[in-house]
Short mmCIF file of C-alpha atoms and ligand atoms in Angstrom, two decimals:
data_model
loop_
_atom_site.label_atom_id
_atom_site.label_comp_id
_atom_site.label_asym_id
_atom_site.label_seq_id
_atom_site.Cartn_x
_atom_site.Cartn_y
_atom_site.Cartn_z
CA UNK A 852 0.00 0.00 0.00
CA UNK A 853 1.02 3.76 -0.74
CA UNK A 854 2.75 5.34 2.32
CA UNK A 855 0.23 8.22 2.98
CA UNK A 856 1.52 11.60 1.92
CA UNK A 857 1.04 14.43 4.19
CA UNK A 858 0.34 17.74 3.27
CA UNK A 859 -0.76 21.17 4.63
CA UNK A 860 -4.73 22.55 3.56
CA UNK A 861 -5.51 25.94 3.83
CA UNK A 862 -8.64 25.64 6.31
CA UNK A 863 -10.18 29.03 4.90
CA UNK A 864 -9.42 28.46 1.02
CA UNK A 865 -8.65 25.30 0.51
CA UNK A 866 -5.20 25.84 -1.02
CA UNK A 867 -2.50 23.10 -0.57
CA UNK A 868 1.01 23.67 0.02
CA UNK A 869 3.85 20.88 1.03
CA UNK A 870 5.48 22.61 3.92
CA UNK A 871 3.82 24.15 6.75
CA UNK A 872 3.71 27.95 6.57
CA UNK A 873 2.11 30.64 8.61
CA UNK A 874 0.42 32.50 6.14
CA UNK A 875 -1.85 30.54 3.34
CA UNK A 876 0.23 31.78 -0.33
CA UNK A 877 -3.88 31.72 -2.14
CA UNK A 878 -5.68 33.50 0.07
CA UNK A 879 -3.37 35.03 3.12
CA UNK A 880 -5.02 34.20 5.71
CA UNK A 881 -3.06 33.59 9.23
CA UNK A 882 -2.66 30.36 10.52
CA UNK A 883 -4.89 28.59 8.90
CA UNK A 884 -3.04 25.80 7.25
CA UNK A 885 -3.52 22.42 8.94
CA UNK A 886 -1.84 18.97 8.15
CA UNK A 887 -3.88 16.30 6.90
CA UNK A 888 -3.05 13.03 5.32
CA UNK A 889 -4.17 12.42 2.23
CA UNK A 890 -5.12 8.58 0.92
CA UNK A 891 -3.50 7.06 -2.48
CA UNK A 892 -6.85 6.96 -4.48
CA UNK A 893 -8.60 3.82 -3.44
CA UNK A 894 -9.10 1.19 -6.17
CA UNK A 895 -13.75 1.56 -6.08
CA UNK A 896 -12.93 5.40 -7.00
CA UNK A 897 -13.08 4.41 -10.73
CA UNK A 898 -15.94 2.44 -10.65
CA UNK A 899 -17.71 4.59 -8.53
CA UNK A 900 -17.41 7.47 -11.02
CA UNK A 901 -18.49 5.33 -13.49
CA UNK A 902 -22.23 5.39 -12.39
CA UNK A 903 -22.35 8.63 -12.67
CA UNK A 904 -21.23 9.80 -16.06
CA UNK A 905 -22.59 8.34 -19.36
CA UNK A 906 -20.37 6.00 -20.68
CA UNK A 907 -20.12 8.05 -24.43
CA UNK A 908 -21.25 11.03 -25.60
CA UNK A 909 -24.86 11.33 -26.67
CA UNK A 910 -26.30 13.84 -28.97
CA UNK A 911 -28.53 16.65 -27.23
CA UNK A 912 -31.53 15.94 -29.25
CA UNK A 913 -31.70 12.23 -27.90
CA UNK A 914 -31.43 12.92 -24.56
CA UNK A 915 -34.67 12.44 -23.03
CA UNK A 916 -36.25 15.26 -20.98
CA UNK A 917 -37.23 14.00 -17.45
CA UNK A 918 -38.82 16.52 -14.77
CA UNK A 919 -37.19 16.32 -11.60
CA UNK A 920 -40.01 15.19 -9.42
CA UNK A 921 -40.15 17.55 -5.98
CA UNK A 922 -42.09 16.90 -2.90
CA UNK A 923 -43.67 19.84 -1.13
CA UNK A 924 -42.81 19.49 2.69
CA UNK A 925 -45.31 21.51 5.22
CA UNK A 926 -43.96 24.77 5.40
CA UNK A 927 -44.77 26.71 2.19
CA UNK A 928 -41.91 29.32 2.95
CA UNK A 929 -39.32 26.93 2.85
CA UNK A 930 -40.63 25.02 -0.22
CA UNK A 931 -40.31 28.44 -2.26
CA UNK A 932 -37.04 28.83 -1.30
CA UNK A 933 -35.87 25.56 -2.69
CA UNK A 934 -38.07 26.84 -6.20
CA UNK A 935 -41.14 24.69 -5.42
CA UNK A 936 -40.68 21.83 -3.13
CA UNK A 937 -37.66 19.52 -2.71
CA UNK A 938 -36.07 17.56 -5.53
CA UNK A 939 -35.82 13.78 -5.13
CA UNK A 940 -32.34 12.93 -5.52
CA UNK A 941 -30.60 16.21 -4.49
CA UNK A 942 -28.20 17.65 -1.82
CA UNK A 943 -29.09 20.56 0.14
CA UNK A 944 -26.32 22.33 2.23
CA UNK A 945 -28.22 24.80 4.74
CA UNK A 946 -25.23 26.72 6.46
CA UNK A 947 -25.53 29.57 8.95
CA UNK A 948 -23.99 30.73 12.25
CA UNK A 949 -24.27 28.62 15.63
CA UNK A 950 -27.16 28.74 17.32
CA UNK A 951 -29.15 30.29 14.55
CA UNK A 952 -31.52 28.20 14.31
CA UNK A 953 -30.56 25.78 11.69
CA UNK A 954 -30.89 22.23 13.75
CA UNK A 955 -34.82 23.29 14.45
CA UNK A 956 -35.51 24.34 10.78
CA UNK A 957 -34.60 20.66 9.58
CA UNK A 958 -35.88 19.11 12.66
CA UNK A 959 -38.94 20.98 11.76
CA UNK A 960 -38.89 19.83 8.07
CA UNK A 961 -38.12 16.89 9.24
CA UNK A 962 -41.31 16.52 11.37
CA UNK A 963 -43.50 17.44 8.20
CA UNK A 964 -41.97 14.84 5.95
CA UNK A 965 -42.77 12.58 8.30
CA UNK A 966 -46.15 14.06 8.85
CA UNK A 967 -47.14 13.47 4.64
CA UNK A 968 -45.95 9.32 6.22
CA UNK A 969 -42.46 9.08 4.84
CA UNK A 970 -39.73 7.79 6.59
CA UNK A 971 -37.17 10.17 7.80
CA UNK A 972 -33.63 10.06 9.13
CA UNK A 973 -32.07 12.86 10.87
CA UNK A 974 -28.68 12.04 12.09
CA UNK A 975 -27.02 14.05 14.67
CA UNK A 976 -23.31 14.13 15.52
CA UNK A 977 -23.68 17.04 18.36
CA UNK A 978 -26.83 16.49 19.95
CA UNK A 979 -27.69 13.53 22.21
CA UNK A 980 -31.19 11.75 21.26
CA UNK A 981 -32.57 12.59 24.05
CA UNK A 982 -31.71 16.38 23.52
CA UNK A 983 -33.49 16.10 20.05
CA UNK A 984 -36.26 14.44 21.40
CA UNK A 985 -36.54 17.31 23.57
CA UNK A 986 -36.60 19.51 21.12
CA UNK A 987 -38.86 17.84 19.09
CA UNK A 988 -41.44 17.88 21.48
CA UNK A 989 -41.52 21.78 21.84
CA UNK A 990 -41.87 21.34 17.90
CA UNK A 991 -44.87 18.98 18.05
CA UNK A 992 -42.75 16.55 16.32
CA UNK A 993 -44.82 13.12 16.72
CA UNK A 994 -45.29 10.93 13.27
CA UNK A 995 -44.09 7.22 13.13
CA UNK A 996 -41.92 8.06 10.34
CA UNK A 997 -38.80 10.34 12.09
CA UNK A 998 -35.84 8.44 13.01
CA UNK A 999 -33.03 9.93 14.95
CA UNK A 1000 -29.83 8.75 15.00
CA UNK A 1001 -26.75 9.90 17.03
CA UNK A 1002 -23.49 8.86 14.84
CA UNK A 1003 -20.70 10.59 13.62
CA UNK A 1004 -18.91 7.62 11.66
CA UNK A 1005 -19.95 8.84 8.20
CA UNK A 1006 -19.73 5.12 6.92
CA UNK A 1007 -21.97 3.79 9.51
CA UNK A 1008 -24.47 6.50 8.66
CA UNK A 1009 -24.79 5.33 5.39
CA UNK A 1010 -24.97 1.77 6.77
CA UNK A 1011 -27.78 2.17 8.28
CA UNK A 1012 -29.28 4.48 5.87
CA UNK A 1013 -29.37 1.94 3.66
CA UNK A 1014 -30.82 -0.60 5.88
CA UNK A 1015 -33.31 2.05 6.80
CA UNK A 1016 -34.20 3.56 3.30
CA UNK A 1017 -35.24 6.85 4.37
CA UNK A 1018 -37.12 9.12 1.55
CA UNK A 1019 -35.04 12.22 2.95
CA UNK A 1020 -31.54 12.16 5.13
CA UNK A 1021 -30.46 15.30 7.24
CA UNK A 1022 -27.09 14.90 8.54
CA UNK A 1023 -26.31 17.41 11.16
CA UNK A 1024 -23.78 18.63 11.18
CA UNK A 1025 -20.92 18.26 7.79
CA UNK A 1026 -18.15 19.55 10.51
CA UNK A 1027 -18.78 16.93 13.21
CA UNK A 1028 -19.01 13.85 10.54
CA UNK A 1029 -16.05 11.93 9.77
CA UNK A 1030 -14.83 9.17 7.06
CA UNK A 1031 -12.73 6.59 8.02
CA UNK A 1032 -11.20 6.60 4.72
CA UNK A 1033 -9.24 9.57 5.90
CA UNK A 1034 -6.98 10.21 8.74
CA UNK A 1035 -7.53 13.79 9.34
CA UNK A 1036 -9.75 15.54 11.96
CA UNK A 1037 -13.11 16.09 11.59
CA UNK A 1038 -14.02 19.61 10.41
CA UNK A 1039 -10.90 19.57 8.34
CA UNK A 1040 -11.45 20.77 4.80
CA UNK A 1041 -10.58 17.30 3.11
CA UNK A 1042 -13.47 15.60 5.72
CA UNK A 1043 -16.05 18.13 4.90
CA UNK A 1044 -16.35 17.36 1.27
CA UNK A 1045 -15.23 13.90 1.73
CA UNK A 1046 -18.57 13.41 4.12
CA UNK A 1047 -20.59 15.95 1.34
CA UNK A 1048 -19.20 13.61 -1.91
CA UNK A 1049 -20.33 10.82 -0.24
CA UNK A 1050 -23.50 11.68 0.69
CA UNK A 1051 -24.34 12.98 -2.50
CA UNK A 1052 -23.57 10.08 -4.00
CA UNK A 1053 -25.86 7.72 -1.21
CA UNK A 1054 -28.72 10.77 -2.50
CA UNK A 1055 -28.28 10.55 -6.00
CA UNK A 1056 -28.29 6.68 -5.93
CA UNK A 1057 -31.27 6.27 -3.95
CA UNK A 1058 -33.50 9.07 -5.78
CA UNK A 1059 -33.56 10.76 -2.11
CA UNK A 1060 -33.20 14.22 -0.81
CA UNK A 1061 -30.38 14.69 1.57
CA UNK A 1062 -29.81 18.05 3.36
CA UNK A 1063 -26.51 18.78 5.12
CA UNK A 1064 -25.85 21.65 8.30
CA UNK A 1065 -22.94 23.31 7.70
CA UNK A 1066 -21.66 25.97 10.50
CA UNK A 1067 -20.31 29.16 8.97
CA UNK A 1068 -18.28 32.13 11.72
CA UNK A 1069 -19.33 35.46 11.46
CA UNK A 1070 -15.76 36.09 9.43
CA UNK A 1071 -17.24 33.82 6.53
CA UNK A 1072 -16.35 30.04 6.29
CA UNK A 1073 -13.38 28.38 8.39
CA UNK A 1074 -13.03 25.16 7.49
CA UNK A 1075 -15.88 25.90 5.36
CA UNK A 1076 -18.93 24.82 3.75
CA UNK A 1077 -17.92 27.56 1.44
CA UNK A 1078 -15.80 25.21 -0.65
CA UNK A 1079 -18.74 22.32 -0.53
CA UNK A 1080 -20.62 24.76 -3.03
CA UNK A 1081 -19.73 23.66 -6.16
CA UNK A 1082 -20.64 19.95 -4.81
CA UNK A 1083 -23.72 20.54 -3.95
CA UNK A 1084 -26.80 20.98 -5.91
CA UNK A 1085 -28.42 23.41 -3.43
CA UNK A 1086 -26.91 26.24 -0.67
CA UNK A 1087 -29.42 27.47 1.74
CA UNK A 1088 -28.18 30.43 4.11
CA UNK A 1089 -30.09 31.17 7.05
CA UNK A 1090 -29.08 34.53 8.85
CA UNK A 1091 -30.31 36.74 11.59
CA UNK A 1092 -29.28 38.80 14.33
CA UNK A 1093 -28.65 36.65 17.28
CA UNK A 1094 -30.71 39.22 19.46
CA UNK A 1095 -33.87 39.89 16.96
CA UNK A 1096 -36.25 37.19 16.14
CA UNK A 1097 -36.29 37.31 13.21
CA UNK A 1098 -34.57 34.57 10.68
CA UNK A 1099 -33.92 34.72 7.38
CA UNK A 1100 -33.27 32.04 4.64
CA UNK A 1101 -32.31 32.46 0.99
CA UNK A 1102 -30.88 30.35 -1.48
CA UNK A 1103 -27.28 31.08 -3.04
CA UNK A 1104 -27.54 28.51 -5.15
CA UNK A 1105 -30.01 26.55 -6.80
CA UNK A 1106 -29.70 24.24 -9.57
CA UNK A 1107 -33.43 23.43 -9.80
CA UNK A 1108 -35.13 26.93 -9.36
CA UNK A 1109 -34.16 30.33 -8.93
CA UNK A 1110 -31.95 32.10 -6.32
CA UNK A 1111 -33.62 35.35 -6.02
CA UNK A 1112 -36.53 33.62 -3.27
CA UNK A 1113 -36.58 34.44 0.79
CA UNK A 1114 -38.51 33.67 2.94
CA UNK A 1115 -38.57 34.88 6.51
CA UNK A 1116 -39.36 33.19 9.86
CA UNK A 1117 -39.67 34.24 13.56
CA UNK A 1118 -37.80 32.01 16.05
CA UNK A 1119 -40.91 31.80 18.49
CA UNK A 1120 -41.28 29.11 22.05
CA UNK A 1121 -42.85 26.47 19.57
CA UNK A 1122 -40.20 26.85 17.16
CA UNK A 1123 -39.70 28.94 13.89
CA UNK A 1124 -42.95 30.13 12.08
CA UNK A 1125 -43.16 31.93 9.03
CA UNK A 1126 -43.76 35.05 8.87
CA UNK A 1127 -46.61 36.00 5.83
CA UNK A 1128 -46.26 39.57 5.99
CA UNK A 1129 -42.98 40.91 6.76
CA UNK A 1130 -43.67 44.33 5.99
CA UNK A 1131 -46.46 44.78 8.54
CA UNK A 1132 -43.89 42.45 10.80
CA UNK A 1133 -40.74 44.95 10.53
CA UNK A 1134 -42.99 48.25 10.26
CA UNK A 1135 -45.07 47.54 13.85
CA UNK A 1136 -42.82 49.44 16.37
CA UNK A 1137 -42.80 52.59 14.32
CA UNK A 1138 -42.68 55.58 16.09
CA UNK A 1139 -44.93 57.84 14.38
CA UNK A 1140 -44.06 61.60 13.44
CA UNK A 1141 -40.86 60.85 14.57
CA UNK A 1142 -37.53 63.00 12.69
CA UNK A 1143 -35.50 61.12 10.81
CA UNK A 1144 -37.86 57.95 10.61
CA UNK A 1145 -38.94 57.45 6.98
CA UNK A 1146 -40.16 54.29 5.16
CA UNK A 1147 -38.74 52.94 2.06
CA UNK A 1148 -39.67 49.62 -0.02
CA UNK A 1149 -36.87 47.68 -1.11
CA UNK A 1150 -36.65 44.36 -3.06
CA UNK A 1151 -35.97 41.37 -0.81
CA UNK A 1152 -35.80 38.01 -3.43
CA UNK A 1153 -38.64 38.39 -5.67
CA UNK A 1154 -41.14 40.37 -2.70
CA UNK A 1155 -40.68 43.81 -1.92
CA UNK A 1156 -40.47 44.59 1.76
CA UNK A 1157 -41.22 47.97 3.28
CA UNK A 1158 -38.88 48.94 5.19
CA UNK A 1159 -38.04 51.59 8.22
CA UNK A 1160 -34.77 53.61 7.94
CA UNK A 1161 -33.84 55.64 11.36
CA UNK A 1162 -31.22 58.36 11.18
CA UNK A 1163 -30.19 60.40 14.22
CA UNK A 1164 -28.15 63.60 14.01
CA UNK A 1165 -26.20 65.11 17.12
CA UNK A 1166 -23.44 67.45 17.60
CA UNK A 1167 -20.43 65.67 18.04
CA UNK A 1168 -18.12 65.61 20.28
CA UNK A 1169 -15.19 64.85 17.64
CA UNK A 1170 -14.67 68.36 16.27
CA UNK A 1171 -12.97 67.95 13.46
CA UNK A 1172 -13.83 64.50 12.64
CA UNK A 1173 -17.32 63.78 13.24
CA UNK A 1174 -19.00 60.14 12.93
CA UNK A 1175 -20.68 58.32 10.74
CA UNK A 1176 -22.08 55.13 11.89
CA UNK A 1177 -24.19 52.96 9.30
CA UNK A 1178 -26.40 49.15 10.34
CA UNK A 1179 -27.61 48.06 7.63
CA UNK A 1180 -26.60 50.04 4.90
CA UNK A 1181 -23.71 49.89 2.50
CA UNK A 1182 -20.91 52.18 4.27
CA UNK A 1183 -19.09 53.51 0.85
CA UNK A 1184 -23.04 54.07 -0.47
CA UNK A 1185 -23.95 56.03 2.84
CA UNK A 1186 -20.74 58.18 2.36
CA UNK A 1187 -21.63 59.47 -1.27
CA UNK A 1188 -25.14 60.01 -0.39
CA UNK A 1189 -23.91 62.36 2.52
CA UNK A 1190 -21.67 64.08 0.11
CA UNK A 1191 -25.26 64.09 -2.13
CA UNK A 1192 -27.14 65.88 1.02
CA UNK A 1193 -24.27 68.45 1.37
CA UNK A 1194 -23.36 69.16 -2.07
CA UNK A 1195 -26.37 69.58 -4.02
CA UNK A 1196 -29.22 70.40 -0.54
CA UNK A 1197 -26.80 72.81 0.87
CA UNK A 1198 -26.96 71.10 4.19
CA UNK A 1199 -24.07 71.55 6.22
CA UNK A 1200 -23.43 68.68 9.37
CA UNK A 1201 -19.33 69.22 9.78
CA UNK A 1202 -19.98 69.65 12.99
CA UNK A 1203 -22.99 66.59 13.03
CA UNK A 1204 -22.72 63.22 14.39
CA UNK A 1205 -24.64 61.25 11.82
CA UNK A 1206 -26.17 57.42 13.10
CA UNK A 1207 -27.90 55.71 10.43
CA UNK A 1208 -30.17 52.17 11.38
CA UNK A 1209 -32.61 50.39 9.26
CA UNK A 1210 -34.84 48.85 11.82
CA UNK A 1211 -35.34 45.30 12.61
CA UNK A 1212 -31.88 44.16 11.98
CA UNK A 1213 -32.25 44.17 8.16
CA UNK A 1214 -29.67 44.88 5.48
CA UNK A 1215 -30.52 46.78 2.22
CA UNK A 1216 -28.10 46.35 -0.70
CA UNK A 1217 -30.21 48.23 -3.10
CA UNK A 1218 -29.82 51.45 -4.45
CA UNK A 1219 -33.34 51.90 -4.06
CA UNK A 1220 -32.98 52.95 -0.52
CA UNK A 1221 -31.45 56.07 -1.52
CA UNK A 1222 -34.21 58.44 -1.82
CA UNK A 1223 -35.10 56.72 1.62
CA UNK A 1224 -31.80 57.46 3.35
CA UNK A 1225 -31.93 60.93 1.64
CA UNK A 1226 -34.97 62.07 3.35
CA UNK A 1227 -34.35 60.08 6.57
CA UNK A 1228 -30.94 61.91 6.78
CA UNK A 1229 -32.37 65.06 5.85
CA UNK A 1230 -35.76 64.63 8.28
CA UNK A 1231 -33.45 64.31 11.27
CA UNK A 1232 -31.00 67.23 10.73
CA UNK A 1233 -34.16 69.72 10.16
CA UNK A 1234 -35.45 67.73 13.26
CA UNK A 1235 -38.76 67.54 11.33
CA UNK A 1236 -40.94 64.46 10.75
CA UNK A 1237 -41.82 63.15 7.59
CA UNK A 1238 -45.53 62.15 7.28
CA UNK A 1239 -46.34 59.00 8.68
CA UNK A 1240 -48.38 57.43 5.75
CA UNK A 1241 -45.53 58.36 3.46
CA UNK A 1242 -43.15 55.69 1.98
CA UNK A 1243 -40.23 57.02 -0.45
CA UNK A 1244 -38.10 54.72 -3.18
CA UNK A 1245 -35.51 55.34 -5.99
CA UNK A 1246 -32.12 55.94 -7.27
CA UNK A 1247 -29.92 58.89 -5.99
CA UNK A 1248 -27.01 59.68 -8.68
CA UNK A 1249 -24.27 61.86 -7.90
CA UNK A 1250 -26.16 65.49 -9.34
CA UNK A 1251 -28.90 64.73 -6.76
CA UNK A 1252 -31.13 63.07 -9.69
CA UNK A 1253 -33.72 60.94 -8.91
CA UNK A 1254 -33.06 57.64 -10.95
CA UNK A 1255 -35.84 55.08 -11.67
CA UNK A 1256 -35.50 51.75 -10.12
CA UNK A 1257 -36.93 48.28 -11.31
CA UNK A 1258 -40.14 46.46 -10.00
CA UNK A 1259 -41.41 49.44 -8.70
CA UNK A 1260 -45.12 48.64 -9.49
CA UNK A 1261 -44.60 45.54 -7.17
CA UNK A 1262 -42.96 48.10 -4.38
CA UNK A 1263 -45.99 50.72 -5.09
CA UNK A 1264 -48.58 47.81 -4.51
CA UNK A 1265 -47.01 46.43 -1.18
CA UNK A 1266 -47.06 50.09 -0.16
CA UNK A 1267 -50.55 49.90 -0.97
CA UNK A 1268 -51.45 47.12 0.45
CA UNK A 1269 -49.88 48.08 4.15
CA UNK A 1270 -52.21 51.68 3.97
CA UNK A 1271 -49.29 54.14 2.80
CA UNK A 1272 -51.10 57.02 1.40
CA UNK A 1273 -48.82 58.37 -0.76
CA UNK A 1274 -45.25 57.15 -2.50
CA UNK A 1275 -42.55 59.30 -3.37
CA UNK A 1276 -40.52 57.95 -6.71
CA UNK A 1277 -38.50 58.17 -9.04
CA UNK A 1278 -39.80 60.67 -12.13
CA UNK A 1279 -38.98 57.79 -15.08
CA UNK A 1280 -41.27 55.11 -13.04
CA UNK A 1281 -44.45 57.25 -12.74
CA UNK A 1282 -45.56 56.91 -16.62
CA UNK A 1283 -45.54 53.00 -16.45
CA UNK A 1284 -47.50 53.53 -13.23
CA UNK A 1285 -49.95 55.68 -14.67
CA UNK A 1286 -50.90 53.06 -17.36
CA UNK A 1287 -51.67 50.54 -14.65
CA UNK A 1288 -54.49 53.13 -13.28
CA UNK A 1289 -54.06 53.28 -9.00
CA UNK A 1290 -56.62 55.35 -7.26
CA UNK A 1291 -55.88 53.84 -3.89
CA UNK A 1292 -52.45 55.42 -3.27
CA UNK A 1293 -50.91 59.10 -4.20
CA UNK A 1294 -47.94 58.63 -6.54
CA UNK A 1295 -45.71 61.81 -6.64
CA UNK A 1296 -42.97 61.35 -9.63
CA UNK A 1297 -39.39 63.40 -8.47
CA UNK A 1298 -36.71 64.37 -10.89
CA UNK A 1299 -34.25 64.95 -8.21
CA UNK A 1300 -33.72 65.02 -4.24
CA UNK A 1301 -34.56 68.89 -3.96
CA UNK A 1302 -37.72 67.99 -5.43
CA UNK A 1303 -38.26 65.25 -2.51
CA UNK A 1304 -37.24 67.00 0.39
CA UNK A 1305 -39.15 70.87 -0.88
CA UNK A 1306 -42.35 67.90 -1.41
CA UNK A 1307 -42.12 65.54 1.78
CA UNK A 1308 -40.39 67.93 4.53
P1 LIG B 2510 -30.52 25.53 17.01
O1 LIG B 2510 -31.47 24.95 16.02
O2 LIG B 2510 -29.93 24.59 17.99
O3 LIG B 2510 -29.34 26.30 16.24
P2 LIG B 2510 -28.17 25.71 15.31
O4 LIG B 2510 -28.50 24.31 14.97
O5 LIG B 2510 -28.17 26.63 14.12
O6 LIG B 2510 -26.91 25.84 16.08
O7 LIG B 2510 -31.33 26.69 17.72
C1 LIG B 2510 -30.68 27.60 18.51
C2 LIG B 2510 -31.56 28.55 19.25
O8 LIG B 2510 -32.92 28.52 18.97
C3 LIG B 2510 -31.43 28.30 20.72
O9 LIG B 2510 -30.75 29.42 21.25
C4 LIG B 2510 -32.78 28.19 21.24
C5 LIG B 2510 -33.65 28.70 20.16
N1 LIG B 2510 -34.96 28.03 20.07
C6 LIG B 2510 -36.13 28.74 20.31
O10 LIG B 2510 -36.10 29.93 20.61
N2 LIG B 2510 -37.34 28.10 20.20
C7 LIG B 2510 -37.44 26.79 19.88
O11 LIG B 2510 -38.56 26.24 19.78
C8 LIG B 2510 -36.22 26.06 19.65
C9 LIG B 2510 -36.27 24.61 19.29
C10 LIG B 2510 -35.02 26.72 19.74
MG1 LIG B 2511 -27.47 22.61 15.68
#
């Protein structure tokens, strides 16, 4: 047999090097390079591959169409995410922080497979059975059909998933599940997608869904499920603020349906449960009348979400270099539309502390927000409230136009639909509004952010 060759992974990139070295050469991260041992290729890796591709090349025209069948599993939210129900057959890698939540989604899922009477095995390699069990009764699991198995030997797994023949497999989580075939620790980079090859292979052989936990760190991905994404045919993240309730989870990938689908939950006593109407959930602490508190309507997925941004201005105490503090919000995007406020409204805040928070612990990527930060920014350094049942979208360039954004008929409906009386936006999207005929709610078309502010403030 080989003599096992040793070298040294990069636990953040992946990146292999011979000799040990305290900074990865690919990626330069510190100390992240870790020996492992790595196996001559063992003899059934051949055949293995050879179930998988087609032995010759076949012309496109004579390969036959098949749908992938999907199964819908309770929760509608999550089945939207994944672009319509799960596929039989496919892997699903759901990473997110610890203690996010992401062992009670799948337990969850879990419980509603087995609900609809298929058999289901979750396999745990952190949690004692009797801990899930636990859990599982705050969660109403019941069903004949859930299995639980604590196990972290990755071969014995599949063992008895094969004795089993589960129609789904969770295995939570990647990091804690180890092959035998390899001598390094578990967690490792080379274990991770040793344990996800192999249990894509167990899914795609069987015709079964399989979904994987990965943990992710706040940084991004040590030892991560980051480089499991090109194995896998699905990436679920779920994110939140530790300290709101809210839960988030959106597909990165998806190689049966689109990525652009979210759907939100609230971690509640019984568990996580969807959330219908986030707009009404994320506007219902609004202070009313309040400066600097104005309403915007971004683009979450494919739903628009309305949307509170908070700004508070203060004399600083800095002279000289005041502060500007952004959650939420792009920091470089915040800057320029500052510079925007000063510039081209004449405001002057040199000697201003500026804070800037979109409530409920949400981020907003999309220029869309500007008009919204605009007026929020603006509302709190004349100290003078914009009106409560007004909600404000669209483009800011660097002249202080007023830029039209896309879906904003879906943005002026959801505004609509939560009572706003009147929308502020862009100029260029009022005409293709107009067609569409909307007595219900006062559109006012702006060319540029003097227009807004002389209008709303
Ligand atoms: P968990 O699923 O264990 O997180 P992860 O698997 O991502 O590490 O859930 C962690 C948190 O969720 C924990 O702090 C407790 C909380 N929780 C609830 O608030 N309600 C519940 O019904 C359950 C099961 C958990
Ligand atoms: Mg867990």
């Amino acid at each position: 047999m080989a003599k096992p060759k040793a070298v040294f992974v990069c636990q953040s990139c992946g990146a292999q090097t011979p000799k040990w070295m305290g900074r990865c050469p690919a990626c330069g991260e510190w100390n992240t390079l870790v020996e492992e041992l790595v196996e001559a290729p063992f003899a059934g890796a051949a055949s293995e591959n050879a179930a998988f591709a087609p032995a010759e090349p076949i012309a496109y025209k004579d390969i036959k169409e098949t749908r992938n069948p999907r199964v819908r599993v309770g929760m509608e939210e999550f089945n939207k995410v994944l672009g319509g129900g799960v596929v039989m057959g496919s892997l699903v890698l759901i990473g997110g922080e610890p203690g996010i939540g992401k062992s009670t989604l799948l337990l969850q899922v879990s419980r509603d497979f087995a609900g609809q009477g298929a058999t289901v095995l979750y396999v745990s390699g952190e949690e004692s059975l009797e801990q899930i069990k636990l859990r599982g009764d705050r969660l109403g699991a019941a069903g004949d059909g859930l299995f639980l198995l604590a196990e972290t030997g990755l071969e014995r797994i599949l063992a008895q998933a094969e004795r089993l023949r589960p129609q789904a497999l969770v295995v939570d989580s990647v990091q804690t599940v180890h092959s035998d075939k390899l001598s390094s620790a578990p967690g490792t980079i080379s274990q991770v997608r040793e344990v996800a090859n192999q249990v894509f292979r167990y899914a795609k052989r069987n015709g079964v869904p399989a979904f994987l936990i990965g943990h992710i760190t706040k940084e991004g991905s040590l030892a991560g499920p980051k480089s499991l994404e090109h194995m896998v045919d699905v990436v679920l993240l779920f994110e939140g603020e530790r300290d709101h309730s809210h839960r988030v989870l959106r597909a990165l990938k998806n190689r049966f349906g689109p990525v652009s689908e979210l759907a939100i939950f609230e971690m509640t006593s019984v568990g996580l449960q969807p959330i219908p109407d986030p707009s009404a959930f994320f506007l219902k602490e609004r202070p009313l009348n309040e400066p600097g508190s104005v309403v915007t309507v971004t683009i979450k997925g494919s739903r628009p979400l309305l949307i509170e941004i908070q700004s508070l201005v203060s004399s600083t105490l800095f002279a000289g270099n005041p502060r500007r503090m952004s959650v939420g919000l792009d920091h470089f995007r915040t800057a320029m539309l500052l510079a925007v406020v000063e510039k081209k409204l004449g405001y002057s805040f040199a000697g201003e502390d500026i804070y800037l928070n979109v409530a409920g612990g949400v981020t907003i990527e999309e220029p869309a927000a500007d008009l919204g930060i605009v007026l929020s920014v603006v509302s709190g350094l004349k100290n003078r409230p914009a009106p409560p049942g007004l909600a404000a979208f669209g483009e800011v360039g660097l002249s202080g136009e007023v830029r039209s954004v896309g879906q904003a008929a879906a943005r002026v409906r959801e505004a609509a639909a939560l009572g706003f009386e009147t929308v502020v936006l862009p100029q260029g999207n009022l005409a293709g509004l107009e067609k569409e005929g909307r007595p219900d709610i006062r559109l006012v078309g702006v060319p540029s952010v003097q227009k807004a502010v002389d209008l709303v403030l």
